[in-house]
């Protein structure tokens, strides 16, 4: 009882001294809100890209397996305050924000699938995904940052959807930061950057590579190349990302 009282007092004091703010609009969050306020969530620039036939499908089209489920939660624009959902998670040491974003996205994917089922759609559903493979981070960068945001996003999705998170993708070397680089430079930076461990674990599975933002698709494409040359035989390869940089 006494601990509960102290816990409540602590939260009251912290809320007064350093209230939790929305990472998008910087407005004060109210009870029941986490990281992003209800208004900003309602106005999130959603892509509507959920399924096997989206603009992201071209990235996985040359893989060893057929294109699988692809999804991007919102359009990512560097100048938009919504970019802070990703930026603040990565650079402000907030892995819990990345994980919660994965939770929110998964909830919407499930709700979208339920609406498709009700309408009799035969699109490849989100529930078909059997394994989430986060884009890996080299150990030296992970040591510096303390976490891999793609892993946290995947864990958030798993919290809701119950899809296992694999660690089969491995980063062999540390590549330069990709932001604001041209597509050809991105591809060059990533050549032979990834490998696959225990490739047999992917055989026959519908897998989805999880990333924070898909821009040119160079990172995902290199992950797919690594899967392809590893000898793995997945049933399909898809992509799930928080942000997507459209044309």
mmCIF file of C-alpha atoms in Angstrom:
data_model
loop_
_atom_site.group_PDB
_atom_site.id
_atom_site.type_symbol
_atom_site.label_atom_id
_atom_site.label_comp_id
_atom_site.label_asym_id
_atom_site.label_seq_id
_atom_site.Cartn_x
_atom_site.Cartn_y
_atom_site.Cartn_z
ATOM 1 C CA UNK A 1 0.000 0.000 0.000
ATOM 2 C CA UNK A 2 2.753 2.414 1.014
ATOM 3 C CA UNK A 3 4.736 1.562 -2.161
ATOM 4 C CA UNK A 4 1.682 2.241 -4.316
ATOM 5 C CA UNK A 5 1.239 5.641 -2.695
ATOM 6 C CA UNK A 6 4.914 6.507 -3.272
ATOM 7 C CA UNK A 7 4.623 5.321 -6.875
ATOM 8 C CA UNK A 8 1.631 7.610 -7.479
ATOM 9 C CA UNK A 9 3.338 10.555 -5.777
ATOM 10 C CA UNK A 10 6.434 10.025 -7.936
ATOM 11 C CA UNK A 11 4.378 10.107 -11.122
ATOM 12 C CA UNK A 12 2.508 13.232 -9.996
ATOM 13 C CA UNK A 13 5.792 15.034 -9.258
ATOM 14 C CA UNK A 14 7.378 13.920 -12.552
ATOM 15 C CA UNK A 15 4.279 14.956 -14.476
ATOM 16 C CA UNK A 16 4.508 18.414 -12.918
ATOM 17 C CA UNK A 17 8.277 18.877 -13.254
ATOM 18 C CA UNK A 18 8.810 17.101 -16.594
ATOM 19 C CA UNK A 19 5.462 16.222 -18.191
ATOM 20 C CA UNK A 20 5.535 13.643 -20.976
ATOM 21 C CA UNK A 21 5.062 15.318 -24.335
ATOM 22 C CA UNK A 22 3.883 14.088 -27.711
ATOM 23 C CA UNK A 23 6.948 13.367 -29.855
ATOM 24 C CA UNK A 24 5.198 14.918 -32.866
ATOM 25 C CA UNK A 25 3.459 18.120 -31.722
ATOM 26 C CA UNK A 26 5.196 18.459 -28.305
ATOM 27 C CA UNK A 27 1.811 18.848 -26.668
ATOM 28 C CA UNK A 28 1.267 17.410 -23.220
ATOM 29 C CA UNK A 29 0.037 13.825 -23.208
ATOM 30 C CA UNK A 30 -3.056 12.932 -21.197
ATOM 31 C CA UNK A 31 -3.959 9.742 -19.364
ATOM 32 C CA UNK A 32 -3.966 6.753 -21.686
ATOM 33 C CA UNK A 33 -1.654 8.336 -24.278
ATOM 34 C CA UNK A 34 1.937 7.213 -24.854
ATOM 35 C CA UNK A 35 4.570 8.985 -26.942
ATOM 36 C CA UNK A 36 2.067 10.248 -29.572
ATOM 37 C CA UNK A 37 -1.135 12.112 -28.764
ATOM 38 C CA UNK A 38 -4.509 11.003 -30.107
ATOM 39 C CA UNK A 39 -4.829 13.982 -32.435
ATOM 40 C CA UNK A 40 -1.435 13.359 -34.066
ATOM 41 C CA UNK A 41 -2.258 9.682 -34.477
ATOM 42 C CA UNK A 42 -5.494 10.596 -36.217
ATOM 43 C CA UNK A 43 -3.623 12.938 -38.580
ATOM 44 C CA UNK A 44 -0.716 10.544 -39.238
ATOM 45 C CA UNK A 45 0.026 10.578 -43.007
ATOM 46 C CA UNK A 46 -0.742 6.888 -43.478
ATOM 47 C CA UNK A 47 0.331 5.200 -46.691
ATOM 48 C CA UNK A 48 -2.425 2.620 -46.894
ATOM 49 C CA UNK A 49 0.234 0.249 -48.253
ATOM 50 C CA UNK A 50 -0.778 -3.086 -46.755
ATOM 51 C CA UNK A 51 -0.688 -6.313 -48.764
ATOM 52 C CA UNK A 52 1.207 -8.127 -51.474
ATOM 53 C CA UNK A 53 0.783 -5.463 -54.140
ATOM 54 C CA UNK A 54 2.161 -2.115 -52.950
ATOM 55 C CA UNK A 55 4.854 0.239 -54.293
ATOM 56 C CA UNK A 56 7.235 -1.551 -51.915
ATOM 57 C CA UNK A 57 6.674 -4.872 -53.666
ATOM 58 C CA UNK A 58 9.164 -3.933 -56.398
ATOM 59 C CA UNK A 59 11.975 -4.054 -53.819
ATOM 60 C CA UNK A 60 11.343 -7.744 -53.119
ATOM 61 C CA UNK A 61 10.440 -8.737 -56.677
ATOM 62 C CA UNK A 62 13.935 -10.040 -57.517
ATOM 63 C CA UNK A 63 14.308 -12.203 -54.429
ATOM 64 C CA UNK A 64 14.634 -15.956 -54.397
ATOM 65 C CA UNK A 65 11.023 -16.242 -53.168
ATOM 66 C CA UNK A 66 7.800 -14.594 -54.362
ATOM 67 C CA UNK A 67 6.944 -11.156 -52.964
ATOM 68 C CA UNK A 68 5.112 -11.506 -49.662
ATOM 69 C CA UNK A 69 3.233 -9.174 -47.357
ATOM 70 C CA UNK A 70 4.482 -5.582 -47.517
ATOM 71 C CA UNK A 71 3.435 -2.669 -45.351
ATOM 72 C CA UNK A 72 4.513 0.849 -44.433
ATOM 73 C CA UNK A 73 2.720 2.764 -41.718
ATOM 74 C CA UNK A 74 3.240 6.392 -42.772
ATOM 75 C CA UNK A 75 4.898 8.545 -45.417
ATOM 76 C CA UNK A 76 8.264 9.674 -44.103
ATOM 77 C CA UNK A 77 9.349 13.221 -44.867
ATOM 78 C CA UNK A 78 12.484 14.681 -43.261
ATOM 79 C CA UNK A 79 10.815 18.067 -42.809
ATOM 80 C CA UNK A 80 7.640 16.649 -41.254
ATOM 81 C CA UNK A 81 7.255 16.519 -37.463
ATOM 82 C CA UNK A 82 6.077 12.925 -37.923
ATOM 83 C CA UNK A 83 9.650 11.994 -38.836
ATOM 84 C CA UNK A 84 10.409 12.459 -35.141
ATOM 85 C CA UNK A 85 8.628 9.188 -34.395
ATOM 86 C CA UNK A 86 11.647 7.531 -35.992
ATOM 87 C CA UNK A 87 14.312 10.150 -35.286
ATOM 88 C CA UNK A 88 13.638 10.484 -31.565
ATOM 89 C CA UNK A 89 13.565 6.709 -31.156
ATOM 90 C CA UNK A 90 16.956 6.337 -32.872
ATOM 91 C CA UNK A 91 18.881 9.350 -31.677
ATOM 92 C CA UNK A 92 17.292 10.240 -28.317
ATOM 93 C CA UNK A 93 17.913 6.788 -26.828
ATOM 94 C CA UNK A 94 14.246 5.813 -26.735
ATOM 95 C CA UNK A 95 13.934 2.156 -27.720
ATOM 96 C CA UNK A 96 10.550 2.053 -25.987
ATOM 97 C CA UNK A 97 9.246 4.577 -28.546
ATOM 98 C CA UNK A 98 10.351 2.334 -31.432
ATOM 99 C CA UNK A 99 8.711 -0.652 -29.770
ATOM 100 C CA UNK A 100 5.475 1.223 -29.113
ATOM 101 C CA UNK A 101 5.375 2.426 -32.721
ATOM 102 C CA UNK A 102 5.558 -1.247 -33.730
ATOM 103 C CA UNK A 103 2.638 -1.955 -31.395
ATOM 104 C CA UNK A 104 0.512 0.810 -32.913
ATOM 105 C CA UNK A 105 1.309 -0.295 -36.465
ATOM 106 C CA UNK A 106 0.502 -3.934 -35.722
ATOM 107 C CA UNK A 107 -2.854 -2.979 -34.226
ATOM 108 C CA UNK A 108 -3.737 -1.129 -37.396
ATOM 109 C CA UNK A 109 -2.545 -3.983 -39.617
ATOM 110 C CA UNK A 110 -4.765 -6.420 -37.737
ATOM 111 C CA UNK A 111 -7.750 -4.075 -37.932
ATOM 112 C CA UNK A 112 -7.139 -3.591 -41.661
ATOM 113 C CA UNK A 113 -6.973 -7.345 -42.214
ATOM 114 C CA UNK A 114 -10.244 -7.837 -40.377
ATOM 115 C CA UNK A 115 -11.923 -5.308 -42.652
ATOM 116 C CA UNK A 116 -10.534 -7.096 -45.728
ATOM 117 C CA UNK A 117 -11.786 -10.458 -44.489
ATOM 118 C CA UNK A 118 -15.234 -8.976 -43.933
ATOM 119 C CA UNK A 119 -15.176 -7.645 -47.502
ATOM 120 C CA UNK A 120 -14.143 -11.050 -48.891
ATOM 121 C CA UNK A 121 -10.702 -9.893 -50.072
ATOM 122 C CA UNK A 122 -8.099 -12.503 -51.068
ATOM 123 C CA UNK A 123 -5.038 -10.298 -50.625
ATOM 124 C CA UNK A 124 -2.117 -11.830 -48.770
ATOM 125 C CA UNK A 125 -2.932 -11.051 -45.128
ATOM 126 C CA UNK A 126 -0.689 -9.769 -42.387
ATOM 127 C CA UNK A 127 -1.447 -12.953 -40.429
ATOM 128 C CA UNK A 128 0.344 -14.975 -43.134
ATOM 129 C CA UNK A 129 3.718 -13.635 -41.938
ATOM 130 C CA UNK A 130 5.442 -16.343 -39.902
ATOM 131 C CA UNK A 131 8.769 -14.721 -39.048
ATOM 132 C CA UNK A 132 9.990 -11.150 -38.610
ATOM 133 C CA UNK A 133 13.617 -10.469 -39.550
ATOM 134 C CA UNK A 134 14.865 -7.065 -38.326
ATOM 135 C CA UNK A 135 17.498 -5.326 -40.450
ATOM 136 C CA UNK A 136 20.684 -6.041 -38.480
ATOM 137 C CA UNK A 137 23.068 -3.515 -37.005
ATOM 138 C CA UNK A 138 26.803 -4.061 -36.707
ATOM 139 C CA UNK A 139 27.867 -4.791 -33.145
ATOM 140 C CA UNK A 140 30.009 -1.647 -32.947
ATOM 141 C CA UNK A 141 27.103 0.633 -33.834
ATOM 142 C CA UNK A 142 24.755 -1.246 -31.553
ATOM 143 C CA UNK A 143 27.285 -0.900 -28.735
ATOM 144 C CA UNK A 144 27.384 2.854 -29.364
ATOM 145 C CA UNK A 145 23.594 3.299 -29.610
ATOM 146 C CA UNK A 146 22.648 0.646 -27.112
ATOM 147 C CA UNK A 147 19.895 -0.921 -29.199
ATOM 148 C CA UNK A 148 18.756 -1.678 -32.746
ATOM 149 C CA UNK A 149 15.594 0.270 -33.568
ATOM 150 C CA UNK A 150 14.511 -2.325 -36.148
ATOM 151 C CA UNK A 151 14.633 -5.034 -33.483
ATOM 152 C CA UNK A 152 12.519 -2.893 -31.168
ATOM 153 C CA UNK A 153 9.941 -2.244 -33.903
ATOM 154 C CA UNK A 154 9.776 -5.975 -34.615
ATOM 155 C CA UNK A 155 9.331 -6.717 -30.918
ATOM 156 C CA UNK A 156 6.458 -4.243 -30.770
ATOM 157 C CA UNK A 157 4.787 -5.972 -33.708
ATOM 158 C CA UNK A 158 5.378 -9.330 -32.024
ATOM 159 C CA UNK A 159 3.817 -8.068 -28.781
ATOM 160 C CA UNK A 160 0.524 -7.612 -30.636
ATOM 161 C CA UNK A 161 0.606 -10.190 -33.424
ATOM 162 C CA UNK A 162 2.569 -12.966 -31.727
ATOM 163 C CA UNK A 163 4.877 -13.383 -34.738
ATOM 164 C CA UNK A 164 8.352 -14.673 -33.760
ATOM 165 C CA UNK A 165 11.312 -12.316 -34.207
ATOM 166 C CA UNK A 166 14.343 -13.996 -35.775
ATOM 167 C CA UNK A 167 18.012 -13.061 -35.588
ATOM 168 C CA UNK A 168 19.080 -14.769 -38.812
ATOM 169 C CA UNK A 169 20.181 -11.584 -40.567
ATOM 170 C CA UNK A 170 23.670 -10.545 -39.491
ATOM 171 C CA UNK A 171 25.645 -7.353 -40.235
ATOM 172 C CA UNK A 172 29.197 -8.209 -41.300
ATOM 173 C CA UNK A 173 30.576 -4.707 -41.316
ATOM 174 C CA UNK A 174 29.730 -1.211 -40.236
ATOM 175 C CA UNK A 175 28.607 0.933 -43.126
ATOM 176 C CA UNK A 176 28.425 4.753 -43.244
ATOM 177 C CA UNK A 177 25.142 6.425 -42.383
ATOM 178 C CA UNK A 178 22.696 6.238 -45.267
ATOM 179 C CA UNK A 179 20.597 9.342 -44.705
ATOM 180 C CA UNK A 180 20.657 11.888 -47.526
ATOM 181 C CA UNK A 181 22.827 9.705 -49.791
ATOM 182 C CA UNK A 182 21.910 9.027 -53.410
ATOM 183 C CA UNK A 183 20.493 5.631 -54.321
ATOM 184 C CA UNK A 184 23.685 4.485 -56.052
ATOM 185 C CA UNK A 185 25.793 5.471 -53.021
ATOM 186 C CA UNK A 186 23.418 3.625 -50.702
ATOM 187 C CA UNK A 187 23.730 0.455 -52.752
ATOM 188 C CA UNK A 188 27.539 0.725 -52.870
ATOM 189 C CA UNK A 189 27.727 1.172 -49.084
ATOM 190 C CA UNK A 190 25.754 -2.012 -48.516
ATOM 191 C CA UNK A 191 27.440 -4.448 -50.908
ATOM 192 C CA UNK A 192 28.176 -7.710 -49.044
ATOM 193 C CA UNK A 193 27.195 -6.046 -45.787
ATOM 194 C CA UNK A 194 24.777 -8.728 -44.585
ATOM 195 C CA UNK A 195 24.806 -12.501 -44.181
ATOM 196 C CA UNK A 196 22.341 -15.133 -42.987
ATOM 197 C CA UNK A 197 22.842 -17.469 -40.039
ATOM 198 C CA UNK A 198 21.026 -20.805 -39.835
ATOM 199 C CA UNK A 199 19.473 -20.302 -43.249
ATOM 200 C CA UNK A 200 17.500 -23.556 -42.978
ATOM 201 C CA UNK A 201 15.292 -21.887 -40.363
ATOM 202 C CA UNK A 202 13.802 -19.733 -43.123
ATOM 203 C CA UNK A 203 12.827 -22.647 -45.371
ATOM 204 C CA UNK A 204 9.140 -22.734 -46.215
ATOM 205 C CA UNK A 205 8.306 -19.669 -44.108
ATOM 206 C CA UNK A 206 6.576 -16.450 -45.080
ATOM 207 C CA UNK A 207 9.090 -13.921 -43.767
ATOM 208 C CA UNK A 208 9.059 -10.141 -43.530
ATOM 209 C CA UNK A 209 12.123 -7.926 -43.185
ATOM 210 C CA UNK A 210 11.530 -5.168 -40.633
ATOM 211 C CA UNK A 211 13.125 -1.730 -41.028
ATOM 212 C CA UNK A 212 12.415 1.713 -39.630
ATOM 213 C CA UNK A 213 12.238 3.587 -42.963
ATOM 214 C CA UNK A 214 12.353 2.348 -46.557
ATOM 215 C CA UNK A 215 13.811 5.029 -48.824
ATOM 216 C CA UNK A 216 15.443 3.612 -51.949
ATOM 217 C CA UNK A 217 15.027 0.045 -50.760
ATOM 218 C CA UNK A 218 18.798 -0.517 -50.905
ATOM 219 C CA UNK A 219 19.048 -1.912 -47.365
ATOM 220 C CA UNK A 220 16.171 -4.331 -47.805
ATOM 221 C CA UNK A 221 17.463 -5.355 -51.245
ATOM 222 C CA UNK A 222 20.853 -6.257 -49.753
ATOM 223 C CA UNK A 223 19.124 -8.265 -47.021
ATOM 224 C CA UNK A 224 17.201 -10.136 -49.722
ATOM 225 C CA UNK A 225 20.429 -10.755 -51.649
ATOM 226 C CA UNK A 226 21.980 -12.232 -48.511
ATOM 227 C CA UNK A 227 18.971 -14.501 -48.020
ATOM 228 C CA UNK A 228 19.091 -15.543 -51.665
ATOM 229 C CA UNK A 229 22.773 -16.532 -51.670
ATOM 230 C CA UNK A 230 22.524 -18.281 -48.294
ATOM 231 C CA UNK A 231 20.592 -21.167 -49.767
ATOM 232 C CA UNK A 232 17.470 -20.397 -47.748
ATOM 233 C CA UNK A 233 14.167 -21.246 -49.400
ATOM 234 C CA UNK A 234 11.466 -19.098 -47.793
ATOM 235 C CA UNK A 235 7.881 -19.310 -49.068
ATOM 236 C CA UNK A 236 7.789 -15.527 -49.572
ATOM 237 C CA UNK A 237 9.743 -12.412 -48.639
ATOM 238 C CA UNK A 238 8.018 -9.191 -47.577
ATOM 239 C CA UNK A 239 8.799 -5.889 -45.883
ATOM 240 C CA UNK A 240 7.292 -4.140 -42.879
ATOM 241 C CA UNK A 241 8.481 -0.601 -42.114
ATOM 242 C CA UNK A 242 7.251 2.331 -40.070
ATOM 243 C CA UNK A 243 8.093 4.949 -42.695
ATOM 244 C CA UNK A 244 8.205 5.002 -46.469
ATOM 245 C CA UNK A 245 9.716 7.707 -48.629
ATOM 246 C CA UNK A 246 7.483 7.875 -51.697
ATOM 247 C CA UNK A 247 8.396 9.205 -55.111
#
